[in-house]
Amino acid sequence: MELEEAKELKERCSQCAAVSWGLTDEGKYYCTSCHNVTERSKEVINTDIIPNTKIKSISRGLKRKSKLEKGWDWYVCEGFQHILYQQAEALKTLGVAPGLKDEVLHNLWKRYLQKSKQAYCANPVYAGRRKAEVSEGNVHHSDGESGPELLSDTPWSSCLESGAESQSDAPTPRPLAAPRAPHSEAASVCSGSLDGVEYSERKEKGVVKMTVPGTLALCYLSLLWQREAVALSDLLRFVEEDHIPYIKAFQNFPEEMKLYGRDKGIFAIESWPDYEEIYKHMIEIATFLDLPRFPDITKDCFLHPNILCVKYLMEANLPDEMHGLIHQVTEMTGMGEVDSLTFDPIAKAAKTVKYDVQAVALIVVVLKLLFLLDDNLEWSLSDLAEVNNEKNKTEKPWFSFRKWYLVMRKALEEKKQEWEEARAKFMWKSEKPLYHSHIDKPVAYKRREVVVNLQKQFSALADSTLTVKKKSPSNFQLSWAEDDPDRPCFHSHSLRGVLLEKGQALVTKNSLYWLSTQKFCRSYCKHVTTYEASNFSLSYQFLLTLFSFLLRIKASLLHAEVSLIEKKLFKKKYSETKKNLRCRKGRR
Amino acid sequence: MSDFSEELTRPGSDDDQVETPMVSGTGMHFPWLRKHLDSVATGGKKKKDFAQTTGACLSLTQEALLKHQWPRAAGFMHSYLQTLEDSDSSKRQAAPEIIWKLGSEILFYHPKSNVETFNTFADQMKNIGVLNYLKISLQHALYLIHHGMLEDASRNLSQAETWRYGEKSSSQEILINLVQAYKGLLEYYSWSKKKMELSQLDKDDYAYSTEAQNIFSHSWKTSVNFSALIKTPGVWDPFVKSYVEMLEFYGDQDGARKVLTNYAYDEKFPSNPNAHIYLYSFLKRAKAPRAELLSVLKILYQIVPSHKLMLEFHVLLRKSEKEEHQKLGLEVLFGLLDFAGCRKNVTAWKYLANYLRQILVKNHLGWVQEEWKTRKSWWPTFHFSYFWAKSDWKEDRDLAYEKAFVAGMLLGKGCRYFRYILKQDHQDQRKKIKRMKKSVKKYSIVKPAV
């Protein structure tokens, strides 16, 4: 009987975390497991039986409590707005042009709110929905007339107009007429935001729902619009290195914006952004927002292969001379043309170039042209180069693939380990614990406290040199120096050893080429070949590993890009000799 | 399909998580299998980076521990603590135990750690997962004992003893019994220290009587502590031993006998040679009749035929009137010498030499042949090789002599071992050897071909 009585209390015991309550004689709850008596006494929750007066008195008591906890009324989109604001600020400190926040990102966000009918429109989604519910005569919203001040156009848009900044410093506490009636299903379905529950359940055709990864897509769109010197992989790397708020961005919300319940599913993120996912998101949002053609990516833009390749040549410690060859390939494939580089969401099949992946793929293709990379020729060419370097010590040294490989492999392994350890040490949990519902709150806070205490203890014992020091943001992950024997630099090495003079022009010594993909898809869709590492030479695998690590992408994505370039480069040859596999490559 | 995947995940999520710290290094390990199981567990969905990195963090912690890099391990531990807040409840519930195991290991060895840090850690961990409270308390106490802080350990155990969580479950009960028994062990320790002091005091000393009083007040409490545990099936050697010692000291022979008999004979208890050894030595002290001693040793013989008590067993059997016992006496000796560890046991060889002669004199050739049948193929190389003859002679002449005698009896005088010893022809042993030659000639089971 006793147990029966106490079943309605679902809260965990703060002592032993069990959910098993009994009632004491005074009507207070006690834990049947550890006999911990709580301060709470039995409240009447089953409203059906009890006369009206009683409900009022009891529920008033309850409400006062929840009101204290409630803080401001806020909507989910305000949460995203705050995250965007933080991200824009972070980008500004990273050196992005200041216009990005107020001119580009702000406008994109406004446009998003409008398109998704959350604001700046005649009939915002909240109001409409609410009305419908009330008219349906939903009993639980019977106090709807005095209900929370919903998004009527005026306060909402004024709030937006004042810009994101006003969010944090000048909160406009909207009067709360009466807190929302507890949800009909159960008290456990709740949220700190006004529309958290509704938002997480909302599914509307044709509307792109904002998510936390979506904020990054918006950031990237604005970067692209501004033609900033930040590629998508850079942006994501900055997120991973915690220079741009993302994982725990919600913990910087103002104190009064309470998050719990469904908000957890919306704002708590337990994965780093994935390149392809954000890329897809970005196109999706750009199409949804109906954005016009983006500013042209011309030859002097950072994202143009001519420039981006230089960056990756430096990063990968390859000779500067390769740049000329890359330039030629870019020309031949038409990849340097403005039209193919510029993002145009309105175009029929909206897609944008993965600039960074493309640049890296170009480098891989050029390396294949020079060294064939069949686990054979590159080594014999290296022998030649090393013999020559022995003989002529005064001349500019010839580039030796072997030497480069040894240096790079070591550097890659070190970096990778460093990266893995840094990831393993990443702190995912925010200082403000998130909980599903009120009954979980004390447990969540207790748990947080325990973790903090334990962490204090272990951090005192940890190797101080090993604690993750936040790296200062940098465009480069690897650096090379001419006179440092540990990180020798190959930038100035010459490609003489692998090129032949033929009349006026230089021709690659290697006249062979193998195609990465065996089959192209006939139609103009993306090809279906998948990257199976073991099918390819070790040198090629190494290159893919190296570059995909630098960009934090999957090797298969890079492989696909390499295949795409080859397809363009050998289009003619390819259609002539249909059987391919090994295709002779004749350079002019 | 869903059932199947659930079944597959269970070993992945529960056992592996908990057991890896212990079994790493032993047995086989398939990292790929684990990955496979993980992907099944998430139902094909991509594993969250949180899960991936905390998993990596755990293995990095373990790796650092294996390499004794304590500060490094502490650094990873710092991050691993996040799993206490994991939204995956099964991982969250497994976390305290892992954290306790790895964390206590780090704190045990870390140069900057001290008793205080360990205490704080243990106290915190005790209160996280209630299910671990008793285990952690017990290990905490053992840590304190290790550091010589017996009083603190005892206080700790008392605290754990009175702790209750929910209805007493069977696993809790045994842990509580263990806690109590360790407390008893600590009390026993101080008791026996006092006893030592007492034995050094003069009986007429003024201090003697108070000390004696002290000792007596101890016993009752301690026995309560022990008795609960030793009723539960298990191997409780140190507890039983101390308990019996105290009981005997206070003259409760019956109690002691009951405890030991139960410990040795209760079928629910795992087979434990020590139980029989304790009982035997108790009975011997109590001057119990031979039959009783024999029955205890008989069981021990079945469990550990190589135990040194087998010599006593043999002596008892030899003295027995029953023929069946006498035969067993021979079996016991042969059995004992089957073990490489007893190869150089002079007494055993001496007993065998004497007993062989005695038996052959009594014309029980059949008994000897029966034993010898199975050993004929390997004893000659195992015991009686030329190499052993040489080394035995060098190391221990008595041994060599006894062995030579046995060899002669069993293999005839043509045997190498026998011949080698005979050839040494040492001054002191001449008489002995002569006698030996005679006996061998007379009784050897191998008759020289005529």
PDB file of C-alpha atoms in Angstrom, chain B residues 84-246:
ATOM      1  CA  LEU B  84      29.627   9.810 -15.187  1.00  0.00           C
ATOM      2  CA  GLU B  85      27.447  12.253 -17.059  1.00  0.00           C
ATOM      3  CA  ASP B  86      26.993  10.081 -20.120  1.00  0.00           C
ATOM      4  CA  SER B  87      23.472  10.210 -21.450  1.00  0.00           C
ATOM      5  CA  ASP B  88      23.718   6.517 -22.222  1.00  0.00           C
ATOM      6  CA  SER B  89      22.555   5.115 -18.928  1.00  0.00           C
ATOM      7  CA  SER B  90      24.238   1.743 -19.252  1.00  0.00           C
ATOM      8  CA  LYS B  91      27.596   3.414 -19.768  1.00  0.00           C
ATOM      9  CA  ARG B  92      26.908   5.854 -16.997  1.00  0.00           C
ATOM     10  CA  GLN B  93      26.181   3.049 -14.604  1.00  0.00           C
ATOM     11  CA  ALA B  94      29.260   1.099 -15.545  1.00  0.00           C
ATOM     12  CA  ALA B  95      31.447   4.161 -15.159  1.00  0.00           C
ATOM     13  CA  PRO B  96      31.850   4.336 -11.361  1.00  0.00           C
ATOM     14  CA  GLU B  97      33.368   0.920 -11.168  1.00  0.00           C
ATOM     15  CA  ILE B  98      35.817   1.577 -13.979  1.00  0.00           C
ATOM     16  CA  ILE B  99      36.719   4.933 -12.533  1.00  0.00           C
ATOM     17  CA  TRP B 100      37.223   3.442  -9.125  1.00  0.00           C
ATOM     18  CA  LYS B 101      39.452   0.676 -10.409  1.00  0.00           C
ATOM     19  CA  LEU B 102      41.620   2.838 -12.616  1.00  0.00           C
ATOM     20  CA  GLY B 103      41.553   5.841 -10.313  1.00  0.00           C
ATOM     21  CA  SER B 104      42.572   3.909  -7.230  1.00  0.00           C
ATOM     22  CA  GLU B 105      45.366   2.340  -9.238  1.00  0.00           C
ATOM     23  CA  ILE B 106      46.626   5.751 -10.261  1.00  0.00           C
ATOM     24  CA  LEU B 107      46.379   7.111  -6.748  1.00  0.00           C
ATOM     25  CA  PHE B 108      48.095   4.084  -5.331  1.00  0.00           C
ATOM     26  CA  TYR B 109      51.189   4.596  -7.434  1.00  0.00           C
ATOM     27  CA  HIS B 110      51.243   8.261  -8.274  1.00  0.00           C
ATOM     28  CA  PRO B 111      54.274   9.907  -6.675  1.00  0.00           C
ATOM     29  CA  LYS B 112      52.297  12.969  -5.659  1.00  0.00           C
ATOM     30  CA  SER B 113      49.418  11.055  -4.237  1.00  0.00           C
ATOM     31  CA  ASN B 114      49.098  10.410  -0.527  1.00  0.00           C
ATOM     32  CA  VAL B 115      46.726   8.807   1.905  1.00  0.00           C
ATOM     33  CA  GLU B 116      44.655  11.932   2.087  1.00  0.00           C
ATOM     34  CA  THR B 117      44.031  12.129  -1.646  1.00  0.00           C
ATOM     35  CA  PHE B 118      43.179   8.487  -1.679  1.00  0.00           C
ATOM     36  CA  ASN B 119      40.732   8.941   1.169  1.00  0.00           C
ATOM     37  CA  THR B 120      38.975  11.818  -0.529  1.00  0.00           C
ATOM     38  CA  PHE B 121      38.752   9.875  -3.735  1.00  0.00           C
ATOM     39  CA  ALA B 122      37.409   6.785  -2.053  1.00  0.00           C
ATOM     40  CA  ASP B 123      34.842   8.736  -0.063  1.00  0.00           C
ATOM     41  CA  GLN B 124      33.595  10.409  -3.178  1.00  0.00           C
ATOM     42  CA  MET B 125      33.418   7.238  -5.172  1.00  0.00           C
ATOM     43  CA  LYS B 126      31.564   5.414  -2.428  1.00  0.00           C
ATOM     44  CA  ASN B 127      28.669   7.750  -2.777  1.00  0.00           C
ATOM     45  CA  ILE B 128      28.309   7.740  -6.536  1.00  0.00           C
ATOM     46  CA  GLY B 129      27.066   4.336  -7.419  1.00  0.00           C
ATOM     47  CA  VAL B 130      25.526   2.945  -4.280  1.00  0.00           C
ATOM     48  CA  LEU B 131      26.132  -0.505  -5.599  1.00  0.00           C
ATOM     49  CA  ASN B 132      29.839  -0.068  -5.220  1.00  0.00           C
ATOM     50  CA  TYR B 133      29.775   1.274  -1.696  1.00  0.00           C
ATOM     51  CA  LEU B 134      30.778  -1.883   0.069  1.00  0.00           C
ATOM     52  CA  LYS B 135      33.371  -2.965  -2.445  1.00  0.00           C
ATOM     53  CA  ILE B 136      35.019   0.401  -2.371  1.00  0.00           C
ATOM     54  CA  SER B 137      34.902   0.559   1.412  1.00  0.00           C
ATOM     55  CA  LEU B 138      36.575  -2.775   1.605  1.00  0.00           C
ATOM     56  CA  GLN B 139      39.287  -1.866  -0.856  1.00  0.00           C
ATOM     57  CA  HIS B 140      39.742   1.445   0.845  1.00  0.00           C
ATOM     58  CA  ALA B 141      40.303  -0.366   4.114  1.00  0.00           C
ATOM     59  CA  LEU B 142      42.814  -2.681   2.470  1.00  0.00           C
ATOM     60  CA  TYR B 143      44.647   0.354   1.168  1.00  0.00           C
ATOM     61  CA  LEU B 144      44.789   1.784   4.670  1.00  0.00           C
ATOM     62  CA  ILE B 145      46.007  -1.520   6.054  1.00  0.00           C
ATOM     63  CA  HIS B 146      48.657  -1.538   3.397  1.00  0.00           C
ATOM     64  CA  HIS B 147      49.791   1.831   4.671  1.00  0.00           C
ATOM     65  CA  GLY B 148      49.799   0.617   8.235  1.00  0.00           C
ATOM     66  CA  MET B 149      46.844   2.711   9.307  1.00  0.00           C
ATOM     67  CA  LEU B 150      45.025  -0.040  11.084  1.00  0.00           C
ATOM     68  CA  GLU B 151      42.823   2.165  13.204  1.00  0.00           C
ATOM     69  CA  ASP B 152      41.543   4.121  10.258  1.00  0.00           C
ATOM     70  CA  ALA B 153      40.946   0.926   8.386  1.00  0.00           C
ATOM     71  CA  SER B 154      38.980  -0.461  11.265  1.00  0.00           C
ATOM     72  CA  ARG B 155      36.893   2.691  11.539  1.00  0.00           C
ATOM     73  CA  ASN B 156      36.215   2.484   7.841  1.00  0.00           C
ATOM     74  CA  LEU B 157      35.081  -1.072   8.088  1.00  0.00           C
ATOM     75  CA  SER B 158      32.794  -0.291  10.999  1.00  0.00           C
ATOM     76  CA  GLN B 159      31.189   2.384   8.920  1.00  0.00           C
ATOM     77  CA  ALA B 160      30.673   0.050   6.003  1.00  0.00           C
ATOM     78  CA  GLU B 161      29.324  -2.603   8.304  1.00  0.00           C
ATOM     79  CA  THR B 162      26.394  -0.517   9.397  1.00  0.00           C
ATOM     80  CA  TRP B 163      25.603   0.730   5.929  1.00  0.00           C
ATOM     81  CA  ARG B 164      22.479  -0.545   4.260  1.00  0.00           C
ATOM     82  CA  TYR B 165      21.071  -0.035   0.837  1.00  0.00           C
ATOM     83  CA  GLY B 166      17.576  -1.130   0.151  1.00  0.00           C
ATOM     84  CA  GLU B 167      16.732  -4.643   1.034  1.00  0.00           C
ATOM     85  CA  LYS B 168      19.686  -6.729   1.816  1.00  0.00           C
ATOM     86  CA  SER B 169      20.545  -8.548  -1.348  1.00  0.00           C
ATOM     87  CA  SER B 170      22.669 -11.657  -1.371  1.00  0.00           C
ATOM     88  CA  SER B 171      25.612  -9.964  -3.005  1.00  0.00           C
ATOM     89  CA  GLN B 172      25.478  -7.276  -0.385  1.00  0.00           C
ATOM     90  CA  GLU B 173      25.257  -9.774   2.354  1.00  0.00           C
ATOM     91  CA  ILE B 174      28.438 -11.537   1.446  1.00  0.00           C
ATOM     92  CA  LEU B 175      30.200  -8.219   1.114  1.00  0.00           C
ATOM     93  CA  ILE B 176      29.002  -7.154   4.518  1.00  0.00           C
ATOM     94  CA  ASN B 177      30.220 -10.449   5.902  1.00  0.00           C
ATOM     95  CA  LEU B 178      33.568  -9.849   4.303  1.00  0.00           C
ATOM     96  CA  VAL B 179      33.714  -6.379   5.751  1.00  0.00           C
ATOM     97  CA  GLN B 180      32.989  -7.771   9.174  1.00  0.00           C
ATOM     98  CA  ALA B 181      35.498 -10.526   8.770  1.00  0.00           C
ATOM     99  CA  TYR B 182      38.216  -8.084   7.857  1.00  0.00           C
ATOM    100  CA  LYS B 183      37.321  -6.118  10.898  1.00  0.00           C
ATOM    101  CA  GLY B 184      37.656  -9.302  12.856  1.00  0.00           C
ATOM    102  CA  LEU B 185      41.019  -9.916  11.308  1.00  0.00           C
ATOM    103  CA  LEU B 186      42.194  -6.511  12.439  1.00  0.00           C
ATOM    104  CA  GLU B 187      40.968  -7.264  15.933  1.00  0.00           C
ATOM    105  CA  TYR B 188      42.698 -10.578  15.827  1.00  0.00           C
ATOM    106  CA  TYR B 189      45.880  -8.805  14.901  1.00  0.00           C
ATOM    107  CA  SER B 190      45.777  -6.510  17.896  1.00  0.00           C
ATOM    108  CA  TRP B 191      44.735  -9.413  20.078  1.00  0.00           C
ATOM    109  CA  SER B 192      47.657 -11.527  19.060  1.00  0.00           C
ATOM    110  CA  LYS B 193      49.969  -8.598  19.545  1.00  0.00           C
ATOM    111  CA  LYS B 194      48.676  -8.197  23.057  1.00  0.00           C
ATOM    112  CA  LYS B 195      49.044 -11.881  23.611  1.00  0.00           C
ATOM    113  CA  MET B 196      52.678 -11.599  22.616  1.00  0.00           C
ATOM    114  CA  GLU B 197      53.199  -8.742  25.022  1.00  0.00           C
ATOM    115  CA  LEU B 198      51.471 -10.701  27.704  1.00  0.00           C
ATOM    116  CA  SER B 199      53.709 -13.677  27.208  1.00  0.00           C
ATOM    117  CA  GLN B 200      56.678 -11.431  27.748  1.00  0.00           C
ATOM    118  CA  LEU B 201      55.305 -10.070  31.006  1.00  0.00           C
ATOM    119  CA  ASP B 202      55.959 -11.616  34.329  1.00  0.00           C
ATOM    120  CA  LYS B 203      52.869 -13.257  35.721  1.00  0.00           C
ATOM    121  CA  ASP B 204      53.309 -11.531  39.012  1.00  0.00           C
ATOM    122  CA  ASP B 205      53.618  -8.207  37.308  1.00  0.00           C
ATOM    123  CA  TYR B 206      51.080  -5.649  38.257  1.00  0.00           C
ATOM    124  CA  ALA B 207      50.322  -4.997  34.582  1.00  0.00           C
ATOM    125  CA  TYR B 208      49.629  -8.605  33.854  1.00  0.00           C
ATOM    126  CA  SER B 209      46.136  -8.836  35.125  1.00  0.00           C
ATOM    127  CA  THR B 210      44.899  -5.734  33.354  1.00  0.00           C
ATOM    128  CA  GLU B 211      46.440  -6.900  30.142  1.00  0.00           C
ATOM    129  CA  ALA B 212      44.889 -10.262  30.532  1.00  0.00           C
ATOM    130  CA  GLN B 213      41.571  -8.586  31.129  1.00  0.00           C
ATOM    131  CA  ASN B 214      41.974  -6.688  27.901  1.00  0.00           C
ATOM    132  CA  ILE B 215      42.576  -9.777  25.943  1.00  0.00           C
ATOM    133  CA  PHE B 216      39.518 -11.462  27.256  1.00  0.00           C
ATOM    134  CA  SER B 217      37.233  -8.609  26.423  1.00  0.00           C
ATOM    135  CA  HIS B 218      38.287  -8.907  22.817  1.00  0.00           C
ATOM    136  CA  SER B 219      37.386 -12.378  21.971  1.00  0.00           C
ATOM    137  CA  TRP B 220      33.642 -12.333  21.987  1.00  0.00           C
ATOM    138  CA  LYS B 221      33.280  -9.448  19.569  1.00  0.00           C
ATOM    139  CA  THR B 222      35.770 -10.898  17.161  1.00  0.00           C
ATOM    140  CA  SER B 223      34.141 -14.267  16.996  1.00  0.00           C
ATOM    141  CA  VAL B 224      30.891 -12.674  15.956  1.00  0.00           C
ATOM    142  CA  ASN B 225      32.699 -10.917  13.160  1.00  0.00           C
ATOM    143  CA  PHE B 226      34.143 -14.095  11.796  1.00  0.00           C
ATOM    144  CA  SER B 227      31.328 -16.478  12.253  1.00  0.00           C
ATOM    145  CA  ALA B 228      28.976 -14.963   9.694  1.00  0.00           C
ATOM    146  CA  LEU B 229      31.485 -15.076   6.904  1.00  0.00           C
ATOM    147  CA  ILE B 230      32.852 -18.535   7.428  1.00  0.00           C
ATOM    148  CA  LYS B 231      29.392 -19.954   7.225  1.00  0.00           C
ATOM    149  CA  THR B 232      29.124 -18.804   3.645  1.00  0.00           C
ATOM    150  CA  PRO B 233      30.789 -21.084   1.131  1.00  0.00           C
ATOM    151  CA  GLY B 234      34.174 -19.826   0.056  1.00  0.00           C
ATOM    152  CA  VAL B 235      37.866 -19.925   0.803  1.00  0.00           C
ATOM    153  CA  TRP B 236      38.464 -18.047   4.016  1.00  0.00           C
ATOM    154  CA  ASP B 237      41.800 -19.415   5.171  1.00  0.00           C
ATOM    155  CA  PRO B 238      43.198 -16.454   7.098  1.00  0.00           C
ATOM    156  CA  PHE B 239      39.895 -15.852   8.836  1.00  0.00           C
ATOM    157  CA  VAL B 240      39.386 -19.454   9.782  1.00  0.00           C
ATOM    158  CA  LYS B 241      42.893 -19.765  11.031  1.00  0.00           C
ATOM    159  CA  SER B 242      42.695 -16.710  13.251  1.00  0.00           C
ATOM    160  CA  TYR B 243      39.261 -17.641  14.473  1.00  0.00           C
ATOM    161  CA  VAL B 244      40.367 -21.112  15.450  1.00  0.00           C
ATOM    162  CA  GLU B 245      43.421 -19.780  17.166  1.00  0.00           C
ATOM    163  CA  MET B 246      41.297 -17.521  19.316  1.00  0.00           C
TER     164      MET B 246
END
